[in-house]
Coordinates of C-alpha atoms and ligand atoms in Angstrom, one line a residue:
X1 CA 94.7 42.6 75.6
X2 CA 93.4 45.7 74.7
X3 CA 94.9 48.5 76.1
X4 CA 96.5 50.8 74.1
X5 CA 96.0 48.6 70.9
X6 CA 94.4 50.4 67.9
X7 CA 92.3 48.3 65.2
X8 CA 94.4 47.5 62.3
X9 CA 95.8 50.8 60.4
X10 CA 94.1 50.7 56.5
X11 CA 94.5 53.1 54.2
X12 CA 91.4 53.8 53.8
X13 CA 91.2 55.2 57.6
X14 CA 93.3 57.9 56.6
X15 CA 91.3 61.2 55.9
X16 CA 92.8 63.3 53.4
X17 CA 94.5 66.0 55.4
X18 CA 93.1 68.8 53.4
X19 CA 89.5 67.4 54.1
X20 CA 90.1 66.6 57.5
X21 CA 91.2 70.5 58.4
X22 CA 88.9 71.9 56.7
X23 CA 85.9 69.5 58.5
X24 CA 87.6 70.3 61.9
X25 CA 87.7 74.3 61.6
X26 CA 83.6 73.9 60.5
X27 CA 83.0 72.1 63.9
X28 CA 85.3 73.8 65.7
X29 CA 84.1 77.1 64.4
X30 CA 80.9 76.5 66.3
X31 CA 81.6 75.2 69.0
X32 CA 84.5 77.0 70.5
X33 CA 82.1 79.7 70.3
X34 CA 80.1 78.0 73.0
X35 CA 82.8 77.1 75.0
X36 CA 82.7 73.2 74.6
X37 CA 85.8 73.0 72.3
X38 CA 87.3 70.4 74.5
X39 CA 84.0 68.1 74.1
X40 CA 85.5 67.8 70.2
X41 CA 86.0 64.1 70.2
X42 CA 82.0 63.7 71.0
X43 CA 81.5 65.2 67.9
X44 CA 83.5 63.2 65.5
X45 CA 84.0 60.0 64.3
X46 CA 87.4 58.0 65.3
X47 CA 90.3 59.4 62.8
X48 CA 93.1 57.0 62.8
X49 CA 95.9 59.6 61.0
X50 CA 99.2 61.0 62.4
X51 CA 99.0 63.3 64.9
X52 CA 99.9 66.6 62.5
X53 CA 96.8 65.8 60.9
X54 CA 95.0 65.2 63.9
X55 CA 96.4 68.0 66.3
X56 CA 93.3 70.2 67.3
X57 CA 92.6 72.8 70.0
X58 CA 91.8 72.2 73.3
X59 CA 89.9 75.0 75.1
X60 CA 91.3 75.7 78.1
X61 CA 90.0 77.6 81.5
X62 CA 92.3 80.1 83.7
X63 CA 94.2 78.5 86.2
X64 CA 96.7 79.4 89.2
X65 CA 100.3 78.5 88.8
X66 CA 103.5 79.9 89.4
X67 CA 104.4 82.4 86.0
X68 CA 107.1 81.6 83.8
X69 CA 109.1 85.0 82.9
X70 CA 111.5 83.8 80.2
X71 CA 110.3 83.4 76.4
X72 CA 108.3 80.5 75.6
X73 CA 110.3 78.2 73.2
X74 CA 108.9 78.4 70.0
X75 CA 106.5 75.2 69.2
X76 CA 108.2 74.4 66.2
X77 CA 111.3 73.4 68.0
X78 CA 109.7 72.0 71.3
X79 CA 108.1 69.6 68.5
X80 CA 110.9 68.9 66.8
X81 CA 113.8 68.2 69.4
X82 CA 112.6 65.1 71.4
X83 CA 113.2 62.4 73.7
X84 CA 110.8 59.4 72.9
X85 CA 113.2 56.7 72.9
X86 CA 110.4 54.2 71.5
X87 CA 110.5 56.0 68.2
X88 CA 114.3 56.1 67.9
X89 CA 116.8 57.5 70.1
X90 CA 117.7 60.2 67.9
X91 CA 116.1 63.8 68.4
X92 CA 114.9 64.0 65.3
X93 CA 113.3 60.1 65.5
X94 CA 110.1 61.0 67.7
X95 CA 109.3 63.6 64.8
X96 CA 109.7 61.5 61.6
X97 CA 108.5 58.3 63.4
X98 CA 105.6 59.2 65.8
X99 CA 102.9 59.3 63.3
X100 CA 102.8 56.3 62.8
X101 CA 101.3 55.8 66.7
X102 CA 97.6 55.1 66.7
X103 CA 96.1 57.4 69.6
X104 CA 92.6 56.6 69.1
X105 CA 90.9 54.5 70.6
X106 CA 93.0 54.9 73.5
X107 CA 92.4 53.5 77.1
X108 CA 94.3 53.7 80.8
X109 CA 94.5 51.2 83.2
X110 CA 94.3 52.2 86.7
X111 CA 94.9 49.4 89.1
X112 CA 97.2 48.0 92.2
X113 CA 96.6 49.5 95.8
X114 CA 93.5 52.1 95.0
X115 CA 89.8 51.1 95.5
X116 CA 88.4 52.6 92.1
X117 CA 90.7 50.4 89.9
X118 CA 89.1 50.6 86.3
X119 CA 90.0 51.6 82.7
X120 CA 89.2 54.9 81.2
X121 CA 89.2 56.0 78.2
X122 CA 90.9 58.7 77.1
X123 CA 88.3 61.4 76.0
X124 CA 86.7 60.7 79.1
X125 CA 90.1 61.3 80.9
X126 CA 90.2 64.6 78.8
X127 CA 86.5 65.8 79.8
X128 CA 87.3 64.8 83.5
X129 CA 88.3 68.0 84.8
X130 CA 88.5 71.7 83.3
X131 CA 91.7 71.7 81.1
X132 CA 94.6 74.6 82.2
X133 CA 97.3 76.2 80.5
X134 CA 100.1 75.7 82.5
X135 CA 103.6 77.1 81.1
X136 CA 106.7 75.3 82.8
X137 CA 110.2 75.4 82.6
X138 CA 111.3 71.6 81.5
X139 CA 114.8 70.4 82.2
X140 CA 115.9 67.5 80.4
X141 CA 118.8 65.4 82.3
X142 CA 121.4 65.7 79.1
X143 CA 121.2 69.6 80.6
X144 CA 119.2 70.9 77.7
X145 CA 115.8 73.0 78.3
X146 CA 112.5 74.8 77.1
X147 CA 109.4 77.3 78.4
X148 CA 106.4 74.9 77.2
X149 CA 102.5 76.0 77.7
X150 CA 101.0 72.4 78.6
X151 CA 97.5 72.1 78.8
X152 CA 96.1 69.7 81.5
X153 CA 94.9 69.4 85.1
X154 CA 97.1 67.9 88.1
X155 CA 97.7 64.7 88.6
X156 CA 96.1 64.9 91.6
X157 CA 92.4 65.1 90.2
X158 CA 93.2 60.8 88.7
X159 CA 94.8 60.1 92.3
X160 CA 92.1 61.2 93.9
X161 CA 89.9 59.4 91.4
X162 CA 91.4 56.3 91.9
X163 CA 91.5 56.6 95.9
X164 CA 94.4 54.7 96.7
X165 CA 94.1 52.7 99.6
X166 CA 96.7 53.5 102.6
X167 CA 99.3 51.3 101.7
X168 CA 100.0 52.5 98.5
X169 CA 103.1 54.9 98.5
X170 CA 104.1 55.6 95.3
X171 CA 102.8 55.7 91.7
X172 CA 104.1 53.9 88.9
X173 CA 103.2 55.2 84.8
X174 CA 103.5 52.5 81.9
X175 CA 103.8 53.9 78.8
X176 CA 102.5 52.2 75.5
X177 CA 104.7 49.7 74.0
X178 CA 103.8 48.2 70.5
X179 CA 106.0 47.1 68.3
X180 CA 103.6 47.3 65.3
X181 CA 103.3 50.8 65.9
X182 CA 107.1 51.2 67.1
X183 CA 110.7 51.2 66.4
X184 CA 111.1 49.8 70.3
X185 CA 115.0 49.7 70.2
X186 CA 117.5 46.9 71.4
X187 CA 119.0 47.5 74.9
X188 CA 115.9 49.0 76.6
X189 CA 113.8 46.7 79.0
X190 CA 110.5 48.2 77.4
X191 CA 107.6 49.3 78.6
X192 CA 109.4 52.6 79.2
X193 CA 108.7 53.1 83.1
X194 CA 108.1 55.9 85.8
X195 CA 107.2 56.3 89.1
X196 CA 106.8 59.4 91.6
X197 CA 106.1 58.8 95.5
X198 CA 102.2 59.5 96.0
X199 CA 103.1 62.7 97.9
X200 CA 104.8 64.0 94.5
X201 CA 102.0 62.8 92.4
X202 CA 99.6 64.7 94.5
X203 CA 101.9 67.8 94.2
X204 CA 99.4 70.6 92.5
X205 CA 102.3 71.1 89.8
X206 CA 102.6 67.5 89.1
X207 CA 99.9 68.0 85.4
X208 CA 98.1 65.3 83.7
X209 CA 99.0 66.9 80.3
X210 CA 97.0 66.2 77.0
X211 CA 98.3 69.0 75.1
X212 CA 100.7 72.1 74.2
X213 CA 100.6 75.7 72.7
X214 CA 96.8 75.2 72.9
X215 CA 96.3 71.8 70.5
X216 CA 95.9 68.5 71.6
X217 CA 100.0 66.9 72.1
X218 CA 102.0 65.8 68.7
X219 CA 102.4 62.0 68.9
X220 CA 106.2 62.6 69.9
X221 CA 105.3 64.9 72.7
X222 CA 103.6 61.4 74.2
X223 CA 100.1 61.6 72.9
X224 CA 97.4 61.2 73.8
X225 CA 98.7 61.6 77.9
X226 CA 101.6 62.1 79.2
X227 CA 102.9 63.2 82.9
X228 CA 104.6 66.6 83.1
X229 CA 106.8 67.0 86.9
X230 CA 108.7 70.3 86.3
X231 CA 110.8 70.1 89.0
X232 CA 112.5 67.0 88.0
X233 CA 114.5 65.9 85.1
X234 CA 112.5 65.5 81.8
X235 CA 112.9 61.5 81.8
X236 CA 110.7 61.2 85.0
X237 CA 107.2 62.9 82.4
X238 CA 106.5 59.3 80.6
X239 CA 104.9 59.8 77.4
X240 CA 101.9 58.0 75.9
X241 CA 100.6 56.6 79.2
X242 CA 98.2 53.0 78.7
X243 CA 98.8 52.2 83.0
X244 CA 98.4 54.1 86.7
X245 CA 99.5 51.7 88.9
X246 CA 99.7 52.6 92.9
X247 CA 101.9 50.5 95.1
X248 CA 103.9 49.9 98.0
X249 CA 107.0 49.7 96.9
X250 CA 108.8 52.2 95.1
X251 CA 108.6 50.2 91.7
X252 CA 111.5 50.3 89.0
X253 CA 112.1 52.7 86.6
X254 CA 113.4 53.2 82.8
X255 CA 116.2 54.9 83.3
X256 CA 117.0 54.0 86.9
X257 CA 116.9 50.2 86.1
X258 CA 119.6 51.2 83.3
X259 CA 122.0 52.7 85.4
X260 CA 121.0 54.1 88.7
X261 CA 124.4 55.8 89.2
X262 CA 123.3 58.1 86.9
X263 CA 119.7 58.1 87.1
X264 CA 118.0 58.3 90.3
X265 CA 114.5 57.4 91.4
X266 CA 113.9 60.9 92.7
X267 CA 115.6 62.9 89.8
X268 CA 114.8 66.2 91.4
X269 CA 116.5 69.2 89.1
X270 CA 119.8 70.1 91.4
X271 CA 122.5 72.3 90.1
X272 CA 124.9 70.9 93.3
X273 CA 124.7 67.3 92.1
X274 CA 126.3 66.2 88.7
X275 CA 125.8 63.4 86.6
X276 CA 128.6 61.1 86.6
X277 CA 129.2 62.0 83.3
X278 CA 128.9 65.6 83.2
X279 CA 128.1 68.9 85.5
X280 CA 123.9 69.3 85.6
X281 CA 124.6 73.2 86.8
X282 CA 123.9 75.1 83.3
X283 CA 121.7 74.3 81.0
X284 CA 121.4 74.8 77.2
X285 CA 118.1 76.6 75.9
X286 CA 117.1 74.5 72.7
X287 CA 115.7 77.9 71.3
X288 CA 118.4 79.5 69.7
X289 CA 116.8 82.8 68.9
X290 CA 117.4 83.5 73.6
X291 CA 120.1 85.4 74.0
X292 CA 122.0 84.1 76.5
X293 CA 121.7 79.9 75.1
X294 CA 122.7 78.6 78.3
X295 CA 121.7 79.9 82.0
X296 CA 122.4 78.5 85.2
X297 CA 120.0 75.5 86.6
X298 CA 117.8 76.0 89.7
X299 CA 117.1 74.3 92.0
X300 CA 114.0 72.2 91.6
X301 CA 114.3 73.6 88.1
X302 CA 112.6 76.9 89.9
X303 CA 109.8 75.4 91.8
X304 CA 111.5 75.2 95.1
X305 CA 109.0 77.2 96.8
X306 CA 106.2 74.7 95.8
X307 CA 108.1 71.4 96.3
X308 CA 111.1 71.6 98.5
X309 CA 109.0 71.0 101.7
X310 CA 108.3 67.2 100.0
X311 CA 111.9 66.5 100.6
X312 CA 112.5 68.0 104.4
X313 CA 114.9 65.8 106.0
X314 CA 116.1 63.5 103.0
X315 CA 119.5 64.0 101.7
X316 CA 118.9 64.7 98.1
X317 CA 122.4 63.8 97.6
X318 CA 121.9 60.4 98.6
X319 CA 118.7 60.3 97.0
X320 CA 119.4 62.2 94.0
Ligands
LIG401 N1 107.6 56.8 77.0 C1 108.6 57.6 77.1 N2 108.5 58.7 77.8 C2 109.5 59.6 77.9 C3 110.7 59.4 77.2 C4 110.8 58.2 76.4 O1 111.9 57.9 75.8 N3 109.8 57.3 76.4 N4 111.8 60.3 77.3 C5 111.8 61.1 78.5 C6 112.8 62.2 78.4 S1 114.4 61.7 78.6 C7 112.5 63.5 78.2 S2 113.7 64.7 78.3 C8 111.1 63.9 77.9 C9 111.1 64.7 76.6 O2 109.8 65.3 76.4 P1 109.7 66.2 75.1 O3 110.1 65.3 73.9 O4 108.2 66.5 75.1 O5 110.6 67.3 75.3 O6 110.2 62.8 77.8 C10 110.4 61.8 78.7 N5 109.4 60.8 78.6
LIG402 MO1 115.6 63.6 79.0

């Protein structure tokens, strides 16, 4: 198969980093002049290195979103303090492992209940639709949070790509899982998983995110695509995405599958409704320079306004 799989990683692939930036600010130099930064990829040949090296900007266009007030968490620790359980189930892991992830070539698969089902690569995903900064408060489930600037454009604009035929209700994300490129621990049913009912998808928060602080994503952020849904908990944005499947049934999940008394489908950020385990109404900002670290959780993680109406009638207790 050949989703997601890179050509065997040589050495001599590997552009010396040194040449590599200064190659990158020459082209980039030019172009981002002209506006077509985000057309990069066009322009160069495929660069198998880790994604430090290989982290460039993305040029981005205004968009319309609902503003962030607090500080945005410096990208030295939003880069450093992960969840990619692939890599390692440490925070630190995602950081020392990640490079080793080939991200080029990269393809998704979009298939199940849509009538466009087809497999795209990724720097055609990336030219697809004008790239926004979006800066959203993210809420991990262990109560933990950051103010990130993603750069993408919603979910919506692959939905509607795809054109899911009626029956389909939800969509479910497959994220890469190679265990020549990955540490792929014991105890975890991989591919990690996730799924958001169509409705959700097509929510215009829901991003199709590709980078962060203005550069293409680290490989521990998910490279080279990841989902971001702001108003849930951080384990529902799978990272590194190789499959967009739509279906009927609401499919299983990572972290759900593992213990849905803990994890629901829906996962919406709620302050009233505690994980077994602990209380999810404060959270703990991972910058340590904000003054105070922890603040109470909203509701929706702050994006009631634009998401609460998905859920009229449905007892987010029950369907936490
Ligand atoms: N494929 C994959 N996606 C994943 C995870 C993972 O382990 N594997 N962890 C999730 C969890 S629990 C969180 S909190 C966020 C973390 O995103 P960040 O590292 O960019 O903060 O990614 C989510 N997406
Ligand atoms: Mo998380």
């Amino acid at each position: 198969m050949l989703i997601g799989k890179a050509p065997e990683f040589k050495s001599s692939d590997i552009t010396p980093r040194e040449k590599f930036l200064n190659r990158r600010n020459l082209i980039f130099g030019g172009l981002a002049a002209a506006g077509v930064a985000y057309e990069w990829h066009k322009k160069m040949p495929p660069l198998y290195t880790p994604s430090v090296e290989a982290s460039s900007k993305l040029a981005t266009v205004p968009g319309t979103f609902p503003p962030v007030s607090d500080p945005v968490t410096p990208q030295g620790k939003a880069t450093s303090y992960n969840n990619f359980y692939e890599f390692g189930t440490d925070k630190a892991d995602p950081k020392a492992n990640a490079g080793k992830m080939h991200v080029r070539p990269w393809t998704i698969k979009i298939e199940g209940l849509c009538n466009n089902p087809k497999t795209v690569d990724i720097d055609a995903l990336l030219k697809f639709k004008p790239l926004e900064d979006r800066t959203y408060r993210f809420r991990c489930v262990e109560a933990w949070s950051m103010i990130v600037p993603w750069v993408g454009y919603p979910l919506a604009e692959l939905i509607k790509f795809a054109d899911p035929k009626p029956q389909a209700k939800f969509v479910e994300f497959t994220s890469l899982a190679d265990r020549s490129q990955m540490e792929l621990p014991g105890g975890f049913d991989w591919p990690y998983k996730e799924g958001l009912r169509i409705d959700e998808a097509m929510n215009p928060l829901a991003l199709l995110t590709f980078g962060s602080y203005g550069q293409t994503l680290e490989n521990q952020q998910g490279a080279p695509v990841r989902v971001i849904v702001p108003w849930k908990y951080g384990f529902k944005s799978a990272k590194s995405i190789v499959k967009i499947r739509f279906t009927d049934k609401q499919p299983t999940t990572t972290w759900n599958d593992m213990a849905s008394n803990e994890y629901g489908f829906y996962s919406n950020v709620n302050p009233g409704h505690s994980h077994p385990r602990w209380s999810q109404a404060h959270e703990r900002r991972i910058d340590a320079s904000v003054f105070p670290k922890t603040i109470a959780t909203l509701p929706f993680n702050g994006y009631a306004n634009e998401v609460a109406s998905l859920y009229n009638g449905m007892d987010l207790n029950r369907y936490f």
